[in-house]
Tab-separated table of C-alpha atoms in Angstrom:
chain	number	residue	atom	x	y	z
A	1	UNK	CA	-25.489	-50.040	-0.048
A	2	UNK	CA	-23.917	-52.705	-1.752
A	3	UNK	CA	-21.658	-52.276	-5.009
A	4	UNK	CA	-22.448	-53.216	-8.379
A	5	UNK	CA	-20.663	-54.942	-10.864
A	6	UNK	CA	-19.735	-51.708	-12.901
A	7	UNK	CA	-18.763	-50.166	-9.855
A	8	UNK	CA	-16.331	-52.726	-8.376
A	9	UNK	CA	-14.854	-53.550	-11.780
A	10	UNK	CA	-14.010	-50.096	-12.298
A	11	UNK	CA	-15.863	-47.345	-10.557
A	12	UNK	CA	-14.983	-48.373	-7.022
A	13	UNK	CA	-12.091	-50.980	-8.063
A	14	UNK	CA	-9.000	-50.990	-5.331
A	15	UNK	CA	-6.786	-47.662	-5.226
A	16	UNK	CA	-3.646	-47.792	-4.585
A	17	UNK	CA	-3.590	-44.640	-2.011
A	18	UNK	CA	-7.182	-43.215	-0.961
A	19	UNK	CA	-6.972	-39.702	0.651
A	20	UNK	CA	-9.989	-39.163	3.286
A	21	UNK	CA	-11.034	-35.381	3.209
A	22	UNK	CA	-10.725	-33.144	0.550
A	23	UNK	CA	-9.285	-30.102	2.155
A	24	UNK	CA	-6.150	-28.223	0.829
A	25	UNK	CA	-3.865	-30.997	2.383
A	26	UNK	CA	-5.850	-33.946	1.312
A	27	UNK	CA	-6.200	-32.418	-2.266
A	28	UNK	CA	-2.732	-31.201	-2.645
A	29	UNK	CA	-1.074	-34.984	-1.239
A	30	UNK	CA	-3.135	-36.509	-3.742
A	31	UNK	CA	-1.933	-34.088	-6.574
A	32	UNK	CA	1.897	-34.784	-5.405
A	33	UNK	CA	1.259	-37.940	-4.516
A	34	UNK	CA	-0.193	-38.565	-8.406
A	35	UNK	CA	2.852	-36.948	-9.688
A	36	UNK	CA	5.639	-38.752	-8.160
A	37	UNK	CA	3.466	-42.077	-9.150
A	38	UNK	CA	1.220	-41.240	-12.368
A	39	UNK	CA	0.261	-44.944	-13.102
A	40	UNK	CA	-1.215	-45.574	-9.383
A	41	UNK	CA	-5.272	-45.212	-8.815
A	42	UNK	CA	-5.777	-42.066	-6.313
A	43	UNK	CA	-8.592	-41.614	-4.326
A	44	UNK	CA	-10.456	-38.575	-2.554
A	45	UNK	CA	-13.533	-39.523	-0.774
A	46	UNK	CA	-14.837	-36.548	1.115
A	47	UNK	CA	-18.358	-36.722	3.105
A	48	UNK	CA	-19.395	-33.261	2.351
A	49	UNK	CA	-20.552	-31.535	-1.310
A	50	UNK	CA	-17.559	-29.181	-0.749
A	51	UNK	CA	-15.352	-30.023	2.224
A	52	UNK	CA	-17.077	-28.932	5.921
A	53	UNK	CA	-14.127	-27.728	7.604
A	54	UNK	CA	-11.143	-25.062	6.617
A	55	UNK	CA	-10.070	-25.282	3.406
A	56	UNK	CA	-13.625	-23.142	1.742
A	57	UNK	CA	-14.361	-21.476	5.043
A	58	UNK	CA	-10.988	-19.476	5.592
A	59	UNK	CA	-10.428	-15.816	5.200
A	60	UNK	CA	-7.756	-16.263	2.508
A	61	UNK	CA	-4.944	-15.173	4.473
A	62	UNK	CA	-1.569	-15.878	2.860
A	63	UNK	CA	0.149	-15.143	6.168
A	64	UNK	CA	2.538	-16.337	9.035
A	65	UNK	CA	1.208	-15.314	11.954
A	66	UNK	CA	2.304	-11.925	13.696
A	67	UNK	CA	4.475	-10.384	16.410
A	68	UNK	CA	1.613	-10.897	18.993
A	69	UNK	CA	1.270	-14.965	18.293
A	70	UNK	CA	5.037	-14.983	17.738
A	71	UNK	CA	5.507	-14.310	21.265
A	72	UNK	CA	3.089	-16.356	22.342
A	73	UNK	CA	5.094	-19.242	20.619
A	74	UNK	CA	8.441	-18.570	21.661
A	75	UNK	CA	7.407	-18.698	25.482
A	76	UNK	CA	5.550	-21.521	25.031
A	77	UNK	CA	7.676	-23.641	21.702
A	78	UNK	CA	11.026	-21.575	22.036
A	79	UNK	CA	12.788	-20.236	19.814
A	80	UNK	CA	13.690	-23.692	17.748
A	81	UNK	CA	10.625	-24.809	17.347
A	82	UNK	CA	8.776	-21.811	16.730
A	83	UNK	CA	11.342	-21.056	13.657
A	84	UNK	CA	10.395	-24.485	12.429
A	85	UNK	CA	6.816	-23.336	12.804
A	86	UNK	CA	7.686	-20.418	10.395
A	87	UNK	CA	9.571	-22.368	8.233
A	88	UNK	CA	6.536	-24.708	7.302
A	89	UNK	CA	4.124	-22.201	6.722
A	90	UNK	CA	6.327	-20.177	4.024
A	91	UNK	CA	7.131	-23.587	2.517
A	92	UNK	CA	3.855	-24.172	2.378
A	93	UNK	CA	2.722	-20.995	0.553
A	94	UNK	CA	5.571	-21.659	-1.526
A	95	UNK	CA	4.387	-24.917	-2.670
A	96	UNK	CA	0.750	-23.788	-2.719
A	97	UNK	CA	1.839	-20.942	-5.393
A	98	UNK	CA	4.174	-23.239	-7.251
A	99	UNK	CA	1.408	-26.469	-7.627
A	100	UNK	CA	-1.861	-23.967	-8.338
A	101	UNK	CA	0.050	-20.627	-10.035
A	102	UNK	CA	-0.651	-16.975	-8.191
A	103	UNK	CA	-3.306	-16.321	-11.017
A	104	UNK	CA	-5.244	-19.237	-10.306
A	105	UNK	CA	-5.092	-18.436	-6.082
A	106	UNK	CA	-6.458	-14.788	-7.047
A	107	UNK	CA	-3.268	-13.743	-5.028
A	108	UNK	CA	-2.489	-10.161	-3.805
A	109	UNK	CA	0.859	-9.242	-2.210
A	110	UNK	CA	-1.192	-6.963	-0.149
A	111	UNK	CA	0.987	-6.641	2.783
A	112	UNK	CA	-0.570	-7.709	6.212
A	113	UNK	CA	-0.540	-5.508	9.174
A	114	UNK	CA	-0.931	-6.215	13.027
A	115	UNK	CA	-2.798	-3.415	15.192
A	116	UNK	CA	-1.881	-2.983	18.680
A	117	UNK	CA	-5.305	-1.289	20.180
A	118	UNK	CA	-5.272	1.803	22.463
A	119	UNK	CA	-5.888	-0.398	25.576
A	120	UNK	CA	-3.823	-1.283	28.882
A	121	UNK	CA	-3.942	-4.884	27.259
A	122	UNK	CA	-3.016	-3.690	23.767
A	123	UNK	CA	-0.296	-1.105	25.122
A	124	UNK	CA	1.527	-3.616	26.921
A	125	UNK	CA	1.357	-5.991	24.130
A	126	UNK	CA	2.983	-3.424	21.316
A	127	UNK	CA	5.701	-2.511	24.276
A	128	UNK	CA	6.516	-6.171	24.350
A	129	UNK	CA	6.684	-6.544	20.260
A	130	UNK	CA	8.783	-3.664	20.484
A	131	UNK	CA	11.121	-5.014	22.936
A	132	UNK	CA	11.884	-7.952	20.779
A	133	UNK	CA	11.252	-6.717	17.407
A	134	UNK	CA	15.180	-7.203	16.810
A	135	UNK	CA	15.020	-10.775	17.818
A	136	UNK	CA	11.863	-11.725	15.817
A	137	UNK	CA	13.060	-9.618	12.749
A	138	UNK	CA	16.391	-11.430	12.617
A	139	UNK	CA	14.918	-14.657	13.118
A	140	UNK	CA	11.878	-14.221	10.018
A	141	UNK	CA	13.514	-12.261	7.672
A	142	UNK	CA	15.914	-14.535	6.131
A	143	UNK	CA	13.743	-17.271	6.334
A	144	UNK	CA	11.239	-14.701	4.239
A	145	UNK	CA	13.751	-13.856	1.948
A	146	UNK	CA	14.830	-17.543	1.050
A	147	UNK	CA	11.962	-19.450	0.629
A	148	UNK	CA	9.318	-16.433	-0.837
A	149	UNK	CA	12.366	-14.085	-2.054
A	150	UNK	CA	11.610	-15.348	-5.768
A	151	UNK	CA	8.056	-14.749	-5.635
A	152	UNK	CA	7.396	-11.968	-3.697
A	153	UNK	CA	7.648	-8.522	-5.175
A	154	UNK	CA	9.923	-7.657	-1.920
A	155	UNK	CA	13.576	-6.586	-1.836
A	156	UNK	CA	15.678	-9.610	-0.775
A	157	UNK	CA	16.533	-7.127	2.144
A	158	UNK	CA	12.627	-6.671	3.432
A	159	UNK	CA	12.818	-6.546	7.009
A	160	UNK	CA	9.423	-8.949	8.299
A	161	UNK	CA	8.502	-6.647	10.464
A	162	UNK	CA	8.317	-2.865	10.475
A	163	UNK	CA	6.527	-0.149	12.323
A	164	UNK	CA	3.713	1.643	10.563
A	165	UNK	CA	2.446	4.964	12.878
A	166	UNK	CA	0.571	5.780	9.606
A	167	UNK	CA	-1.511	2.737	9.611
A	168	UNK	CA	-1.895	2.891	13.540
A	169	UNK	CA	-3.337	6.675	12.850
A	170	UNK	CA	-5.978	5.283	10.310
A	171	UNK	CA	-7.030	3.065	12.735
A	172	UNK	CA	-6.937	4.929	16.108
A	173	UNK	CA	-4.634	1.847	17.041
A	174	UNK	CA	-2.084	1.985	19.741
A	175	UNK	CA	0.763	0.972	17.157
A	176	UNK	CA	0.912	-0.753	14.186
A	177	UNK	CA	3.525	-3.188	12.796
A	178	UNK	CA	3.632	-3.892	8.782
A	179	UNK	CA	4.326	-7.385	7.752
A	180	UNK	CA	5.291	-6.711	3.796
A	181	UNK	CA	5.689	-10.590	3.566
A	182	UNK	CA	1.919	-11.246	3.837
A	183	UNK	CA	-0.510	-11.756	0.945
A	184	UNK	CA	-4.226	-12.621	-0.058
A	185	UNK	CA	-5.749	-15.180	-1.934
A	186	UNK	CA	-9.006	-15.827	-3.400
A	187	UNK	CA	-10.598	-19.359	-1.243
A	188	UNK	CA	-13.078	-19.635	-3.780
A	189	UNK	CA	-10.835	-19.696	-7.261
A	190	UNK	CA	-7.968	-21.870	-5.161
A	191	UNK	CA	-10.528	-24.455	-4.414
A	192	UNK	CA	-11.720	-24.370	-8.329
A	193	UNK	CA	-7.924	-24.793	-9.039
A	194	UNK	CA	-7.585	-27.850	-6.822
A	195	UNK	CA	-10.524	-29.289	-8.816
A	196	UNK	CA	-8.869	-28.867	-11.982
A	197	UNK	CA	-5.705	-29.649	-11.094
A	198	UNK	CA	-7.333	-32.731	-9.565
A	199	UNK	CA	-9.779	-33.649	-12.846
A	200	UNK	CA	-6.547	-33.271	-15.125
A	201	UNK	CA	-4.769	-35.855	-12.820
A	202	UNK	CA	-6.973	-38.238	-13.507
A	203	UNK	CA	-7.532	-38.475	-9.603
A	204	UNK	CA	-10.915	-40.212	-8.687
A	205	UNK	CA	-12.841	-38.038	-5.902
A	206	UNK	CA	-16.384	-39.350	-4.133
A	207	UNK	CA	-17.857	-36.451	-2.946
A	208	UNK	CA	-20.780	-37.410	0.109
A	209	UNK	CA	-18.942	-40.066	0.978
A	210	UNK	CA	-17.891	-40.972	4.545
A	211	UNK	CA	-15.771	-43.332	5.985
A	212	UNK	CA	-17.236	-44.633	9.320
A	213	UNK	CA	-14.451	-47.037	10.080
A	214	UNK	CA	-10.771	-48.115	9.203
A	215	UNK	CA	-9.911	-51.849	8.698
A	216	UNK	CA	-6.144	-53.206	9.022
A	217	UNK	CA	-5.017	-55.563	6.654
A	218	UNK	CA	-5.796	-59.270	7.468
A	219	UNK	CA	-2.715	-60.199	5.425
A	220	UNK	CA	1.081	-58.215	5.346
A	221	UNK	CA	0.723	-57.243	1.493
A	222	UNK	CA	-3.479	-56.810	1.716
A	223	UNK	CA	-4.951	-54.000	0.944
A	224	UNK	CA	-7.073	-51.603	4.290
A	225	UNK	CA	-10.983	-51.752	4.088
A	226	UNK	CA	-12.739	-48.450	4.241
A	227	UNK	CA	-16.642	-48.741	5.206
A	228	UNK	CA	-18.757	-46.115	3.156
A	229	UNK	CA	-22.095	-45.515	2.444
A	230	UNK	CA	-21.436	-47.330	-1.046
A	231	UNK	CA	-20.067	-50.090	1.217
A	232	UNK	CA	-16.504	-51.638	1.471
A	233	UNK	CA	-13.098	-49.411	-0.538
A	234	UNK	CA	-10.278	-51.240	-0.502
A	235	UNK	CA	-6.680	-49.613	-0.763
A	236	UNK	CA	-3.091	-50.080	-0.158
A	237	UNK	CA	-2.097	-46.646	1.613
A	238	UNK	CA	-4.720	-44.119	3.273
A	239	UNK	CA	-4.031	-40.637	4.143
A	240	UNK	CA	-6.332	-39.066	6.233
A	241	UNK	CA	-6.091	-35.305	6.055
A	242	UNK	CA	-9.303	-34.420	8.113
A	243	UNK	CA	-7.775	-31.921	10.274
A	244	UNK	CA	-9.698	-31.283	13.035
A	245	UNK	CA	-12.026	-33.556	12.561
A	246	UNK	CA	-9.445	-36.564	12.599
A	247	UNK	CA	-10.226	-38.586	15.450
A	248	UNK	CA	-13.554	-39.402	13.921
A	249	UNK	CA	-11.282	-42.135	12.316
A	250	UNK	CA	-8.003	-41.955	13.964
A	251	UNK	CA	-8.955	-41.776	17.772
A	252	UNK	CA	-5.598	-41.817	18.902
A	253	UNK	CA	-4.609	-38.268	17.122
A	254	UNK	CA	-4.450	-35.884	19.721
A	255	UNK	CA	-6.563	-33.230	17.776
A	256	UNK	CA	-10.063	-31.347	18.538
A	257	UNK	CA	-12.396	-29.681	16.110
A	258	UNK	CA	-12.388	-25.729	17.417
A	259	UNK	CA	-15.354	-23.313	15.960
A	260	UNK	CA	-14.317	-19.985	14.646
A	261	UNK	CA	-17.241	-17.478	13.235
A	262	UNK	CA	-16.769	-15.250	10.461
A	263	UNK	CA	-18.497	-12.278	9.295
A	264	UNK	CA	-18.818	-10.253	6.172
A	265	UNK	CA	-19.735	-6.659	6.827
A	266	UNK	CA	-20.070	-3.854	4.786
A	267	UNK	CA	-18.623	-0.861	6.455
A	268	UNK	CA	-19.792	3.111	6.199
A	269	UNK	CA	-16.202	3.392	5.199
A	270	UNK	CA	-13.640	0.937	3.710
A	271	UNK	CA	-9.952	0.653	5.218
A	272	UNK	CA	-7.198	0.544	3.550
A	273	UNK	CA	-6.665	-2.562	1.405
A	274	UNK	CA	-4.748	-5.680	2.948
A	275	UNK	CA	-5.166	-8.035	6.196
A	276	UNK	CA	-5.148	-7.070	9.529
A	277	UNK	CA	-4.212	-9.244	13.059
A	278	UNK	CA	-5.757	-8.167	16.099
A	279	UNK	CA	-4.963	-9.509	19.781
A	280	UNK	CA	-2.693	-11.985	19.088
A	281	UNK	CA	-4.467	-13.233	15.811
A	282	UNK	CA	-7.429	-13.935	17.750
A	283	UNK	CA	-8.836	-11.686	15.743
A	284	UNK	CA	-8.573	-10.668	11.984
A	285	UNK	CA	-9.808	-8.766	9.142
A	286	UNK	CA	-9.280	-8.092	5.294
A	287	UNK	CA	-10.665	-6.367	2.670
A	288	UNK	CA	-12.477	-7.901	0.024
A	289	UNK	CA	-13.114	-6.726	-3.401
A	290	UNK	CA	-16.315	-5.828	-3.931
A	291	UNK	CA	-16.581	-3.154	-0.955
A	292	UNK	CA	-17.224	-5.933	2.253
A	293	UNK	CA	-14.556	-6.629	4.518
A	294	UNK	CA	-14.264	-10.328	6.260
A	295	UNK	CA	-14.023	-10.080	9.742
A	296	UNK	CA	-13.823	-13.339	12.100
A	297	UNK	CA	-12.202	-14.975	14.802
A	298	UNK	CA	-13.236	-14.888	18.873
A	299	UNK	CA	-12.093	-18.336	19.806
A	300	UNK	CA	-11.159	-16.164	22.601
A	301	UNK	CA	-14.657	-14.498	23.664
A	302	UNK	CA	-15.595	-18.217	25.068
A	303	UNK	CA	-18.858	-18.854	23.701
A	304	UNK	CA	-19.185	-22.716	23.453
A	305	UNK	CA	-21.107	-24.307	20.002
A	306	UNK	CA	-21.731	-27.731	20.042
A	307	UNK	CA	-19.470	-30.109	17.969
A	308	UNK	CA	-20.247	-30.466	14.104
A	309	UNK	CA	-23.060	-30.844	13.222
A	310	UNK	CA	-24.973	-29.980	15.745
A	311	UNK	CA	-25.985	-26.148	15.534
A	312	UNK	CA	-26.809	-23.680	18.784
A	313	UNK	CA	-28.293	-20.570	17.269
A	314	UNK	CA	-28.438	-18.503	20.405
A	315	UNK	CA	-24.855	-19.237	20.747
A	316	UNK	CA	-23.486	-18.296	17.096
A	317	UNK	CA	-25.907	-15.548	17.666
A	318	UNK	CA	-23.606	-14.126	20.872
A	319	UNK	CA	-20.407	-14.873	19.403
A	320	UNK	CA	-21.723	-12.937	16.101
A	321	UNK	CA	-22.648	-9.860	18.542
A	322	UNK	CA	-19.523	-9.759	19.957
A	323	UNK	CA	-17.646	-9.707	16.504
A	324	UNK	CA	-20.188	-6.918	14.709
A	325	UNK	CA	-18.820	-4.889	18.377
A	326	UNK	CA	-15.219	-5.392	17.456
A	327	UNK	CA	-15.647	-4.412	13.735
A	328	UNK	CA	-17.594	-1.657	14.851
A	329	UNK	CA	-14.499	-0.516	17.192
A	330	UNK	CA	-12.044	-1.178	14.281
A	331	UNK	CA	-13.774	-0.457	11.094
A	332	UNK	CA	-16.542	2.260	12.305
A	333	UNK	CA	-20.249	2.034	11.608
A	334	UNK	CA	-21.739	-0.822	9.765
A	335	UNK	CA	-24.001	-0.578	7.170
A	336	UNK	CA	-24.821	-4.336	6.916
A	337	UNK	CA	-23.596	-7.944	7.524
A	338	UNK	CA	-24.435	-10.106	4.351
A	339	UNK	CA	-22.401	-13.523	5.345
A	340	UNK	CA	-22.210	-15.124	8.847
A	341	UNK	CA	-20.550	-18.881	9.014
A	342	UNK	CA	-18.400	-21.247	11.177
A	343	UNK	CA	-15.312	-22.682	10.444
A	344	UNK	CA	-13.424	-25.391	12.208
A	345	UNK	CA	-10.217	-25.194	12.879
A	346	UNK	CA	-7.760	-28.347	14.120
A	347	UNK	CA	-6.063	-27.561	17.721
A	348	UNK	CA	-4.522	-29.534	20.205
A	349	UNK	CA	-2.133	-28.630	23.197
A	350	UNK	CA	0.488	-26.620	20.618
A	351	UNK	CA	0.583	-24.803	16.862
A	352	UNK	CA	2.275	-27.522	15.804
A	353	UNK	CA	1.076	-30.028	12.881
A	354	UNK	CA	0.645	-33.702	13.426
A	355	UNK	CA	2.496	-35.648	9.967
A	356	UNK	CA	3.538	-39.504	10.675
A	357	UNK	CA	2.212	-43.024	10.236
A	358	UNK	CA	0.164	-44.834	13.037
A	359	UNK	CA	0.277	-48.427	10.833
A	360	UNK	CA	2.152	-49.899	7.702
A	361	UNK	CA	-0.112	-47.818	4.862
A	362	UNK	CA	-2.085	-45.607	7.332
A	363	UNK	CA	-0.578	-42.104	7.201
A	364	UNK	CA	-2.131	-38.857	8.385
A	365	UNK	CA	-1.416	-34.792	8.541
A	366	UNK	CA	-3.632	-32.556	10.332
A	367	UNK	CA	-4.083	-30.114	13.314
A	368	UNK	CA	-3.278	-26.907	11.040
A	369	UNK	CA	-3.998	-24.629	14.105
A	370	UNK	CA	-5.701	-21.924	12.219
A	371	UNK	CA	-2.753	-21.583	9.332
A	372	UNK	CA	-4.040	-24.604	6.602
A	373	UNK	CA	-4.012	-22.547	3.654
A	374	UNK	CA	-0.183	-21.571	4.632
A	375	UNK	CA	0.878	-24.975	5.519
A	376	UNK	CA	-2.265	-27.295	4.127
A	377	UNK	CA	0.330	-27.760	0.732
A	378	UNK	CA	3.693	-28.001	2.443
A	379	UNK	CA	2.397	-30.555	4.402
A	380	UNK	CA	0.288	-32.402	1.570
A	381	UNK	CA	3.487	-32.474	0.156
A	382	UNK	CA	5.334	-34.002	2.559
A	383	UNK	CA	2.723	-36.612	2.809
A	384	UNK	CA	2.808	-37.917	-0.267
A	385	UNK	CA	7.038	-38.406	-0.070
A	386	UNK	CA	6.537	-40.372	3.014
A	387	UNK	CA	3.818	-42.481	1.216
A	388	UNK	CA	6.012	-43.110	-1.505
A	389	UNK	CA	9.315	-43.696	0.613
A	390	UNK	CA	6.884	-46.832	2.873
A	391	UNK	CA	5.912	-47.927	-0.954
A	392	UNK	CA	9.934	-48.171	-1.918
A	393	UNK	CA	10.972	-49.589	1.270
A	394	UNK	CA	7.982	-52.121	1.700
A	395	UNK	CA	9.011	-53.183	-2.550
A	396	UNK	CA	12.738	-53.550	-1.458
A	397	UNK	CA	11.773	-55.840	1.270
């Protein structure tokens, strides 16, 4: 469609930075970005009403992963990288809490709790979390401590992990290990903060807007072209922030889309309040407010759905079998499932984030791995500095 006058004088006029996807980490690098440079234009265009991937499809886990997916990482990060791992993810929550306030995230220091199940699978598991609980304890806690110790209700002292029979017992779990560090948060009143945040910012954002293709500059100081549906943006800087869908305009970004279902289920009987990790994370529940409890995951079950948007009903309706089993098995009888939905996570051959620069002004940060709303802010963050350094340097040259 080509652009008006009112809409390339103004409406549509050359930003300075345009962010492409309006998740948590193309929201909140647009929000940091804005504040480090208040007199630049700022962009969000975003093809869906809402954002199709993550950020309003998560469970609302403040979290950090467990003792089952620790291990998992240390064999296959060591122990270096898989501290670093932790280190984002609290700096992100950190950040998330300090741009958006705890009211505003409808956050709960809950407590989160990982259940080892009564299985030859899940017994050797908890023997193995046991056997390095020392290790992993030593390693979290003062990371815990000094990047959440002023904002968690915690003791300075709070070990990350401890064991918790009693929990195990109200299960009919195996074991149980307590991770105090863990919250909640409310998806649905963090993404209405965002907005605000956003609105008050004076940041420009073009919801059902796509961008089919990516123009260099045909000059050093021009600006990159951005094809759209309401035809040709212009900017200086873009940050895409599309997690897993990312190589839909940066094909080199070694990043897939990966489905994950989730379930809300209303239970005979409610557990106790907080979120729960099952085998290895591949799994997960927590309580809601209103009497339902979320349950999702089974990446692991390995039911294939076709890539977004594309829909396979028999499929989501195998993977959703398999998950109403498992809450069954955790949770006891079900009275009724109310919500059933897929999420996409970003994955690629490790946990770890992809942050950089693939061209002068062309920045990205995605492949969140399942943890966005821990790291999605950090991240954003992050993204915005490096924008702002390549602005400096390219204005001292």
């Amino acid at each position: 469609m080509p652009i008006g006058y009112w809409e390339s004088e103004h409406l549509l006029a050359p930003a300075d930075l345009t962010v492409i996807g309006a998740g948590i980490v193309g929201m909140s690098t647009a929000l940091h970005y804005k504040a480090l440079h208040p007199h630049d234009r700022v962009r969000i265009i975003e093809r869906d009403v809402l954002g199709e991937g993550g950020t309003t499809r998560n469970a609302g886990f403040a979290c950090f992963g467990g003792p089952g997916e620790w291990l998992d990482d240390l064999e296959t990060l060591g122990q270096s990288k898989w501290l670093e791992l932790i280190r984002l993810r609290a700096e992100g929550l950190r950040a998330l809490i300090e741009l958006l306030g705890e009211k505003a995230l409808g956050l709960e220091w809950s407590g989160g709790w990982e259940l080892f199940a009564a299985s030859p699978s899940g017994k050797k598991r908890s023997d193995e979390a046991g056997q390095n609980l020392a290790l992993l304890n030593d390693a979290v806690q003062p990371l815990m401590a000094s990047i959440l110790g002023h904002l968690a209700p915690n003791p300075l002292d709070t070990p990350a992990l401890i064991y918790s029979p009693s929990r195990a017992a109200q299960f009919g779990a195996h074991s149980c290990i307590h991770l105090p560090w863990e919250g909640m948060l409310h998806t649905g009143r963090m993404v209405s903060a965002f907005h605000r945040a956003l609105q008050v910012a004076d940041i420009q954002c073009l919801n059902g807007c796509t961008a089919s293709w990516l123009e260099a500059p045909s000059a050093p100081d021009g600006p990159w072209s951005i094809c759209t549906p309401r035809g040709v943006l212009e900017s200086k800087s873009i940050a895409i922030c599309t997690n897993g869908f990312a190589k839909e305009v940066l094909p080199e970004a070694e990043v897939a889309p990966a489905p994950n279902r989730v379930l809300v289920v209303r239970p005979v009987q409610m557990p106790p309040q907080g979120a729960y990790h099952i085998e290895d994370g591949y799994l997960y529940f927590r309580t809601l407010p209103d009497g339902h409890v979320l349950f999702g995951g089974g990446r692991h079950f390995g039911v294939e759905l076709p890539p977004f948007p594309q829909r396979d009903e028999k499929a989501e309706a195998r993977w959703d079998a398999l998950l109403e089993s498992a809450a069954a098995q955790w949770l006891g009888p079900i009275d009724s499932v109310s919500h059933r939905w897929t999420g996409w996570l970003g994955v690629g051959s490790d946990r770890e984030p992809l942050i950089g620069s693939t061209a002068l002004g062309l920045h990205h940060a995605v492949r969140m791995g399942g943890m966005g709303v821990a790291m999605g802010c950090g991240l954003g963050l992050q993204l915005a500095l490096n924008i702002s350094a390549e602005g400096h340097n390219k204005g001292q040259r």
